[in-house]
Short mmCIF file of N, CA and C in Angstrom, two decimals:
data_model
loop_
_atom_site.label_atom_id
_atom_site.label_comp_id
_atom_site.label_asym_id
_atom_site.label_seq_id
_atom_site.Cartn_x
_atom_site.Cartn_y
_atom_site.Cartn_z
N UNK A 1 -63.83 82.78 312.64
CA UNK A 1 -64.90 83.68 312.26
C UNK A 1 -66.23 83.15 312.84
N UNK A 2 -66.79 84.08 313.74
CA UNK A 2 -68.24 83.62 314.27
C UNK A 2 -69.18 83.88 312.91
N UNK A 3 -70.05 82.61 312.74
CA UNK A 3 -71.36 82.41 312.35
C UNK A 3 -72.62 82.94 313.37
N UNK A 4 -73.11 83.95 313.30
CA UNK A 4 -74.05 84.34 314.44
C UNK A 4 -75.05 84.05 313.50
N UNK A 5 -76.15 83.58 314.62
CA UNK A 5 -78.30 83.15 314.18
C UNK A 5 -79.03 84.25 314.94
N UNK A 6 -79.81 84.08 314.33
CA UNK A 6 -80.90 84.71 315.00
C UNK A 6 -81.72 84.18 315.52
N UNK A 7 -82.10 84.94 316.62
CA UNK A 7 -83.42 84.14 317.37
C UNK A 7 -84.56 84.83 317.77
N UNK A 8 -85.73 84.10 318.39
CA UNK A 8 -86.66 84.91 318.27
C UNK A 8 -87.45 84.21 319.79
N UNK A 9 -87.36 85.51 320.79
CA UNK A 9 -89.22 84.76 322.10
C UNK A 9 -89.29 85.91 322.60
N UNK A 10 -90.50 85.64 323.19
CA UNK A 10 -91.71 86.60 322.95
C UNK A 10 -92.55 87.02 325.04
N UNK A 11 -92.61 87.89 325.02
CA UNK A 11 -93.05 88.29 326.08
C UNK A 11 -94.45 88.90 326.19
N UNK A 12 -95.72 87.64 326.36
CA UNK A 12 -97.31 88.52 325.66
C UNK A 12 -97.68 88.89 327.29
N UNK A 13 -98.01 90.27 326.80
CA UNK A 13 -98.61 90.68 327.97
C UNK A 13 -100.19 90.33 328.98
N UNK A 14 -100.88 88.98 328.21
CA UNK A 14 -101.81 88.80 328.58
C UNK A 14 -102.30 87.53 327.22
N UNK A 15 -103.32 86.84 327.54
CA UNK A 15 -103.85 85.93 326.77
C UNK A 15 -104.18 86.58 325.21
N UNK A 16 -104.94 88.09 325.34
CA UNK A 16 -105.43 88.22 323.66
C UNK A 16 -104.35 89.01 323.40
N UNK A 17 -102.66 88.68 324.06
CA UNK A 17 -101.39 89.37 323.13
C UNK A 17 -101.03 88.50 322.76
N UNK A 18 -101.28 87.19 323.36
CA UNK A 18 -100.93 85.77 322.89
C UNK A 18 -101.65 85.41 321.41
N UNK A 19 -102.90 85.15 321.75
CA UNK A 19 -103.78 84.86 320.60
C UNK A 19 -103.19 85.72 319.36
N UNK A 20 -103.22 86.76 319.30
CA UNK A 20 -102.73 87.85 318.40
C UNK A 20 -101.76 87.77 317.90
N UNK A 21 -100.75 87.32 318.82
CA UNK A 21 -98.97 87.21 317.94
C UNK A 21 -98.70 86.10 317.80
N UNK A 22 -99.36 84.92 318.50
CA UNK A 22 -98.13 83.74 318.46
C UNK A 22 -98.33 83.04 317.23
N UNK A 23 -99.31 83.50 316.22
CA UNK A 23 -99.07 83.04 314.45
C UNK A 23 -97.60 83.46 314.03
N UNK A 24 -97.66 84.96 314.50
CA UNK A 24 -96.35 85.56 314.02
C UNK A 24 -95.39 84.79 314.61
N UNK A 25 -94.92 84.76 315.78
CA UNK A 25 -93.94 84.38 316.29
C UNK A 25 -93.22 83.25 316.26
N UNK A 26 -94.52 81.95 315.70
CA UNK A 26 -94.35 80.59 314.94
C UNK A 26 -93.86 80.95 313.69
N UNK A 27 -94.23 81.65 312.96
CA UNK A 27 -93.98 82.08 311.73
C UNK A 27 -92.37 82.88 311.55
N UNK A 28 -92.12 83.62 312.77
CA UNK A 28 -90.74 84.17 312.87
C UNK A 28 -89.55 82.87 312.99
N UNK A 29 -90.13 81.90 314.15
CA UNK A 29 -89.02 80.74 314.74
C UNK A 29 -89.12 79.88 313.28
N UNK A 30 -89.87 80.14 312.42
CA UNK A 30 -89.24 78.99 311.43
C UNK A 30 -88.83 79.81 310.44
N UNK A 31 -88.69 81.06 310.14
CA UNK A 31 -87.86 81.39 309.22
C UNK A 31 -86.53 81.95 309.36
N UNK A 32 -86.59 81.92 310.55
CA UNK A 32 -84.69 82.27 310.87
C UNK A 32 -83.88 80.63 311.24
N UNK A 33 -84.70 80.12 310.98
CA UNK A 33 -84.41 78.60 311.04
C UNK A 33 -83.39 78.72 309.62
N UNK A 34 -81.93 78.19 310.34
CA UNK A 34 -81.10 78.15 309.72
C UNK A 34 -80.29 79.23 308.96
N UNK A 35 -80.40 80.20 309.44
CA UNK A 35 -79.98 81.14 308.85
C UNK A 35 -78.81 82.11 309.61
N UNK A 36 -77.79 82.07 309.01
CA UNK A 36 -76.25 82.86 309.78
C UNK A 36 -75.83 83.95 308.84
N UNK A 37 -74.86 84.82 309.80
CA UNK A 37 -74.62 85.62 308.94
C UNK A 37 -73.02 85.70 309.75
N UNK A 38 -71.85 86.35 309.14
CA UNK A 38 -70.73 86.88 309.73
C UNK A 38 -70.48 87.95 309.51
N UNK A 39 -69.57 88.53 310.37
CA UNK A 39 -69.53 90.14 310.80
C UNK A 39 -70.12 90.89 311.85
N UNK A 40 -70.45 89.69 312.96
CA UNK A 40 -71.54 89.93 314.20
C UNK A 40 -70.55 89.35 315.37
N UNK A 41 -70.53 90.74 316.31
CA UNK A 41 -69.18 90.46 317.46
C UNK A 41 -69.75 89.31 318.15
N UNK A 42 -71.58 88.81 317.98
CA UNK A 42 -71.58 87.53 318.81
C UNK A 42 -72.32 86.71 318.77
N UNK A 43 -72.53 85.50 318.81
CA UNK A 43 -72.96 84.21 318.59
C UNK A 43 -74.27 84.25 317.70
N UNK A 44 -75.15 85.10 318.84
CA UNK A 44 -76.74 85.19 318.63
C UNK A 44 -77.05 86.61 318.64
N UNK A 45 -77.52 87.06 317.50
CA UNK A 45 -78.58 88.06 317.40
C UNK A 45 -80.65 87.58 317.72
N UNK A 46 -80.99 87.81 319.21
CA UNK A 46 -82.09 87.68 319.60
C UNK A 46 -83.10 88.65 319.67
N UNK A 47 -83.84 88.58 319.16
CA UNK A 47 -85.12 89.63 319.02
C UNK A 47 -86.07 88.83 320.27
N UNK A 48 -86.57 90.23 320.99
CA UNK A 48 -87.80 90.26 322.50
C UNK A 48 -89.13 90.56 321.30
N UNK A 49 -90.34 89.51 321.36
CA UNK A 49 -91.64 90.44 321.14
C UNK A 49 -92.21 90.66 322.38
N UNK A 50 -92.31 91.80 322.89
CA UNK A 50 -92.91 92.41 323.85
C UNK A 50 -94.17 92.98 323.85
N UNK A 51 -95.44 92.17 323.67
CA UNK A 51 -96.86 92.66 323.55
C UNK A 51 -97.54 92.98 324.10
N UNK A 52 -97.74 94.26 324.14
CA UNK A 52 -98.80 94.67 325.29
C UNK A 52 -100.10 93.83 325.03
N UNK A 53 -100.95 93.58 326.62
CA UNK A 53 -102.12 92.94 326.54
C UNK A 53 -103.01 93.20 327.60
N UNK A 54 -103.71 92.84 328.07
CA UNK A 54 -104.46 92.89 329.28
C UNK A 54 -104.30 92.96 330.73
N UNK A 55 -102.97 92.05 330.60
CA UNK A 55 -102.15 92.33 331.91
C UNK A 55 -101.38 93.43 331.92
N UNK A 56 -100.54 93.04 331.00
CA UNK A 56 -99.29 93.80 331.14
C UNK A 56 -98.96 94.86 329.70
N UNK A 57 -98.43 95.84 329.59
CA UNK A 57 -98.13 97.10 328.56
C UNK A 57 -96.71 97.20 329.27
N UNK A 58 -96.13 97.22 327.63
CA UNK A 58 -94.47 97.31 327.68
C UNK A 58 -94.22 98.61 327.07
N UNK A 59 -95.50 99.27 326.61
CA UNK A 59 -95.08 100.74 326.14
C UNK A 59 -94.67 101.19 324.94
N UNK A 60 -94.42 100.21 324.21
CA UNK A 60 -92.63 100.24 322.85
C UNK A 60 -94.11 99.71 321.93
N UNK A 61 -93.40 100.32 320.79
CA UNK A 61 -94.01 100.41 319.40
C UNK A 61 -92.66 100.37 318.67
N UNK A 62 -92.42 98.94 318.23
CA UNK A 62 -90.88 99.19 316.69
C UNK A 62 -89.57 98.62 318.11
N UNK A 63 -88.98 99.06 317.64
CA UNK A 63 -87.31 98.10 317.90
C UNK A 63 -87.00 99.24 319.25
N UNK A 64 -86.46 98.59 320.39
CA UNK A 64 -85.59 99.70 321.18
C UNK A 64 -85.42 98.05 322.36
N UNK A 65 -84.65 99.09 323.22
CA UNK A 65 -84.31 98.65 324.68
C UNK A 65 -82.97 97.41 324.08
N UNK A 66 -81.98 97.43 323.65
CA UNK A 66 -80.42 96.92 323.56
C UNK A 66 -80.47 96.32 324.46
N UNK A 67 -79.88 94.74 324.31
CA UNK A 67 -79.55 94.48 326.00
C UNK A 67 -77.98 93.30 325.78
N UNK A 68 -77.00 93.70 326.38
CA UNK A 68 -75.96 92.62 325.47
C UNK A 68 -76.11 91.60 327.16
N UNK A 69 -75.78 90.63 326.60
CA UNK A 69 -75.54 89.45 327.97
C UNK A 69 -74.20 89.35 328.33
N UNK A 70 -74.09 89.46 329.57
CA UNK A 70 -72.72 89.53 330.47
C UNK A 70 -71.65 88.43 330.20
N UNK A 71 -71.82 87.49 329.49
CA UNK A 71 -71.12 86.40 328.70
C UNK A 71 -70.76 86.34 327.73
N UNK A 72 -70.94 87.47 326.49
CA UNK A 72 -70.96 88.44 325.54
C UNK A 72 -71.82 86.90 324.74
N UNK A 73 -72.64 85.97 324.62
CA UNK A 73 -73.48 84.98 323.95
C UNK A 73 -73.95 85.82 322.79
N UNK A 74 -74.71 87.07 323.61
CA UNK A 74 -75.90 87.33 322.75
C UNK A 74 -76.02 89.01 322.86
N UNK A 75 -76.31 89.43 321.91
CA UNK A 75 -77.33 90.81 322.10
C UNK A 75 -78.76 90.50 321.45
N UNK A 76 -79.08 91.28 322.07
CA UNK A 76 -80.62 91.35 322.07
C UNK A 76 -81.36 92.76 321.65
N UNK A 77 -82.73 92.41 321.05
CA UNK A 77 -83.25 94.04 320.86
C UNK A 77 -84.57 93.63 321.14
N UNK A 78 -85.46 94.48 321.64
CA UNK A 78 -86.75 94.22 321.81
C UNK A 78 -87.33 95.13 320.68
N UNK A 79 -88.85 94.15 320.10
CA UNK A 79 -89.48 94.78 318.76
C UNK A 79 -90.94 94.77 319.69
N UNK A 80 -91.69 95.94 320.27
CA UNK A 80 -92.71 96.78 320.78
C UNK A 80 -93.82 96.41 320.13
N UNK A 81 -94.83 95.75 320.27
CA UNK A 81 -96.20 95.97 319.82
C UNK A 81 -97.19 96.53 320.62
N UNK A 82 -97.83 97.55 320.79
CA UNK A 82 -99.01 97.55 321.35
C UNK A 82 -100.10 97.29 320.52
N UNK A 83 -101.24 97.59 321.68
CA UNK A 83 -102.50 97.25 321.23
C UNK A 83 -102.81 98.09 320.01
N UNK A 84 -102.63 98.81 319.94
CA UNK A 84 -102.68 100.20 318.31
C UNK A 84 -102.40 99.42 317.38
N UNK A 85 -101.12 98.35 317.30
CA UNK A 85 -100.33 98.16 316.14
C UNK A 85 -101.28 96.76 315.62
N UNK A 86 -102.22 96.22 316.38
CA UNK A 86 -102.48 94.83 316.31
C UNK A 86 -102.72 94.87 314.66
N UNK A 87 -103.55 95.59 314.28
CA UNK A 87 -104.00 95.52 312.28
C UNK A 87 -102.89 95.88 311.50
N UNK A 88 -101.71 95.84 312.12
CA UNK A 88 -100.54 96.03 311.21
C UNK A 88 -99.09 95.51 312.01
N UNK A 89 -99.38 94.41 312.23
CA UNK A 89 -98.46 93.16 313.24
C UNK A 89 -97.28 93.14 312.35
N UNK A 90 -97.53 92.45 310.96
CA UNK A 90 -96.71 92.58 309.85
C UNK A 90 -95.45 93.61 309.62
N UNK A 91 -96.21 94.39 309.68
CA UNK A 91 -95.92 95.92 309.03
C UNK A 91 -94.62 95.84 310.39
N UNK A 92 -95.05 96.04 311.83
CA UNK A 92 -94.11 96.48 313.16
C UNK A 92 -93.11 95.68 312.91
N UNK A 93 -93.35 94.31 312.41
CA UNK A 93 -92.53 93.03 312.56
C UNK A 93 -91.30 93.19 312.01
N UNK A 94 -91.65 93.69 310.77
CA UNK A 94 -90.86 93.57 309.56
C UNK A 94 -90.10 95.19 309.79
N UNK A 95 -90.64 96.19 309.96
CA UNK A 95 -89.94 97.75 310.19
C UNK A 95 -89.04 97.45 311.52
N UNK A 96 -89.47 96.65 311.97
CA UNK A 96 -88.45 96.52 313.46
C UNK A 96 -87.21 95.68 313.49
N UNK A 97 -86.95 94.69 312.90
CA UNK A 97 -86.18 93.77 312.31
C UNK A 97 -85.37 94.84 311.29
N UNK A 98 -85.97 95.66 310.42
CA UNK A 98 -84.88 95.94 309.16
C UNK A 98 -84.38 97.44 309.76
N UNK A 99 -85.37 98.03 310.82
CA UNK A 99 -84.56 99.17 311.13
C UNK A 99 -83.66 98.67 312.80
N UNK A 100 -83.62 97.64 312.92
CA UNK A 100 -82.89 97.15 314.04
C UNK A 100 -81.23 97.94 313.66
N UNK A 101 -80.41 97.88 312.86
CA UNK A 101 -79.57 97.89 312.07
C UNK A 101 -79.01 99.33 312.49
N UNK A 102 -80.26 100.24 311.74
CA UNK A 102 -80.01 101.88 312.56
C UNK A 102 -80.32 101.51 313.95
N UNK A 103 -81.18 101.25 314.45
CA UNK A 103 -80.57 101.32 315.82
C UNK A 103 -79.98 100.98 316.49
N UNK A 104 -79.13 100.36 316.30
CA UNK A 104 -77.60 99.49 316.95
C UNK A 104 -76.75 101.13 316.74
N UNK A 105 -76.53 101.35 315.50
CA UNK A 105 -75.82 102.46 315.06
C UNK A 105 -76.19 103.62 316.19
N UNK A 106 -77.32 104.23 316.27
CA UNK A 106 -77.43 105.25 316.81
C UNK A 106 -77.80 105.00 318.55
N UNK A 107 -77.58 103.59 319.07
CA UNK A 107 -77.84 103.36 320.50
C UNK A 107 -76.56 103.23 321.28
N UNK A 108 -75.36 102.24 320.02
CA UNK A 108 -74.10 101.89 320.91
C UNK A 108 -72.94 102.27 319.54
N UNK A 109 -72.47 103.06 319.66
CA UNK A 109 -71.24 103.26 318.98
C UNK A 109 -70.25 102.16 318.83
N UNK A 110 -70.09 101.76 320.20
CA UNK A 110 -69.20 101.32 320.54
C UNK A 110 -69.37 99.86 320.17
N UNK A 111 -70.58 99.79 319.92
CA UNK A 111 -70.52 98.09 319.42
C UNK A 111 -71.25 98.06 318.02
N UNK A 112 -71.35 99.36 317.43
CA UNK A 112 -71.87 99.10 315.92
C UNK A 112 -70.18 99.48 315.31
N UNK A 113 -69.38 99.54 315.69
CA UNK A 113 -68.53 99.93 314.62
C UNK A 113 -67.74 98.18 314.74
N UNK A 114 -67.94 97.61 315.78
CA UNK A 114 -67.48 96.30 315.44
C UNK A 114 -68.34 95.23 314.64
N UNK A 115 -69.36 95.96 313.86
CA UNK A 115 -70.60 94.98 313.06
C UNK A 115 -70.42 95.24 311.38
N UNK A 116 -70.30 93.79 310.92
CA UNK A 116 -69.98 94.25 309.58
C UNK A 116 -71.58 94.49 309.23
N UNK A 117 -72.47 95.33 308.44
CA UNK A 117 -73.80 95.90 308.77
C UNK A 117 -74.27 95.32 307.41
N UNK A 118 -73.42 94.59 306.10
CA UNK A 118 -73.98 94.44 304.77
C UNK A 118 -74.47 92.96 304.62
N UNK A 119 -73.91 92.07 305.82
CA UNK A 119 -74.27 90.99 306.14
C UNK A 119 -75.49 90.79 306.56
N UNK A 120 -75.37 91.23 307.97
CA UNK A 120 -76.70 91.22 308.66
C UNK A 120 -77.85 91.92 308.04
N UNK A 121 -77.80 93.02 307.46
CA UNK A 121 -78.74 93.59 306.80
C UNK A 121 -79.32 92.74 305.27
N UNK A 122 -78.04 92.08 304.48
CA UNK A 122 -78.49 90.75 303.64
C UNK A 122 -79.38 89.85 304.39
N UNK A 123 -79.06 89.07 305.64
CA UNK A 123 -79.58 88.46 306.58
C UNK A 123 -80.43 88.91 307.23
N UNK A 124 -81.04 89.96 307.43
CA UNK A 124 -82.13 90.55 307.92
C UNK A 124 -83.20 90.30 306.89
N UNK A 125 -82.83 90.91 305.18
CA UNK A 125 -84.03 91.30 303.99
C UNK A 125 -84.35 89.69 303.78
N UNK A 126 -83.68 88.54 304.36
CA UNK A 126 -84.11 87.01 304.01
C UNK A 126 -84.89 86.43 304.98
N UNK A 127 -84.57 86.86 305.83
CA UNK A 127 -85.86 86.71 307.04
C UNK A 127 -87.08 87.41 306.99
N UNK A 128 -86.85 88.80 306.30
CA UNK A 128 -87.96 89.12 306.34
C UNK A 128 -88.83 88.69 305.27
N UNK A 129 -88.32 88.29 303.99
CA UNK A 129 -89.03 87.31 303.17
C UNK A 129 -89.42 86.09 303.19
N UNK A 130 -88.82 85.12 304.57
CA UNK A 130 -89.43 84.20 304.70
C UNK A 130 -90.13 84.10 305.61
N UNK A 131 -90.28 85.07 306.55
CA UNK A 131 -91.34 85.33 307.55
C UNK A 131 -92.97 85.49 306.47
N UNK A 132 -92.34 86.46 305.42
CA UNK A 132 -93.78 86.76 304.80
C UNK A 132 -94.28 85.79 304.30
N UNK A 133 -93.82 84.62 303.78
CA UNK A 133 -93.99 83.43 303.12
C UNK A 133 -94.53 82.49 303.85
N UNK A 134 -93.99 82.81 305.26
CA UNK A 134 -94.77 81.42 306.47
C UNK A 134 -96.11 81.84 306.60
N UNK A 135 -96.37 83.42 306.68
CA UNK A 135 -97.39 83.95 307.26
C UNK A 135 -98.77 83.62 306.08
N UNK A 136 -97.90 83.15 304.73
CA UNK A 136 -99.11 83.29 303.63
C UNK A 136 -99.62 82.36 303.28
N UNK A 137 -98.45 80.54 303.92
CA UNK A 137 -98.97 79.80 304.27
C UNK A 137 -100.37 79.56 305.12
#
């Protein structure tokens, strides 16, 4: 039985997407610290933050773009911030992570029916409570 983790890095589109998220994103890498779940066809469940910034705009607001790795290691989901969302970082963080779940469901059939969904979704609502807890530190 695979134990799959979660993981978390981040793609800032420029220095003030940096400044802006990387509280969060420190705050994300230590609360999935240590944390597994089973019923996940693979190793690692990895979350992309993709922040739009000065350079660069990734477009995405909330969870999209699936990406599984050709080694089956990992799937991946990217969670969208733009510049709009910056006064409610929290808010994207946390809606993108817990609706990750539906969107596996409604992106790949074919690989949500091999996900046990009561796990990860247990394992999702604990991350997202200890994310809130780092952040209040």
């Amino acid at each position: 039985m695979i134990l799959s983790q979660i993981d978390f890095s981040a793609d800032f589109g420029g220095r003030d997407a940096a400044t802006a998220v990387l509280p969060h994103f420190k705050a994300l890498k230590t609360a999935c610290n240590g944390l597994r779940f089973q019923g996940f066809p693979f190793p690692k469940l990895a979350y992309i933050l993709r922040v739009d910034g000065e350079v660069n705009q990734y477009g995405l607001s909330g969870v999209g773009y699936l990406d599984i790795d050709r080694k089956g290691e990992y799937l991946s989901l990217d969670i969208g911030i733009e510049r709009d969302d910056r006064e409610r970082i929290p808010h994207v963080i946390c809606d993108g992570l817990l609706g990750s779940m539906e969107y596996l469901q409604a992106v790949n059939k074919k690989i949500s029916k091999r996900i046990e969904f009561q796990p990860m979704q247990e394992c999702l609502l604990e991350l997202v409570g200890r994310y809130r807890r780092e952040l209040s530190h």
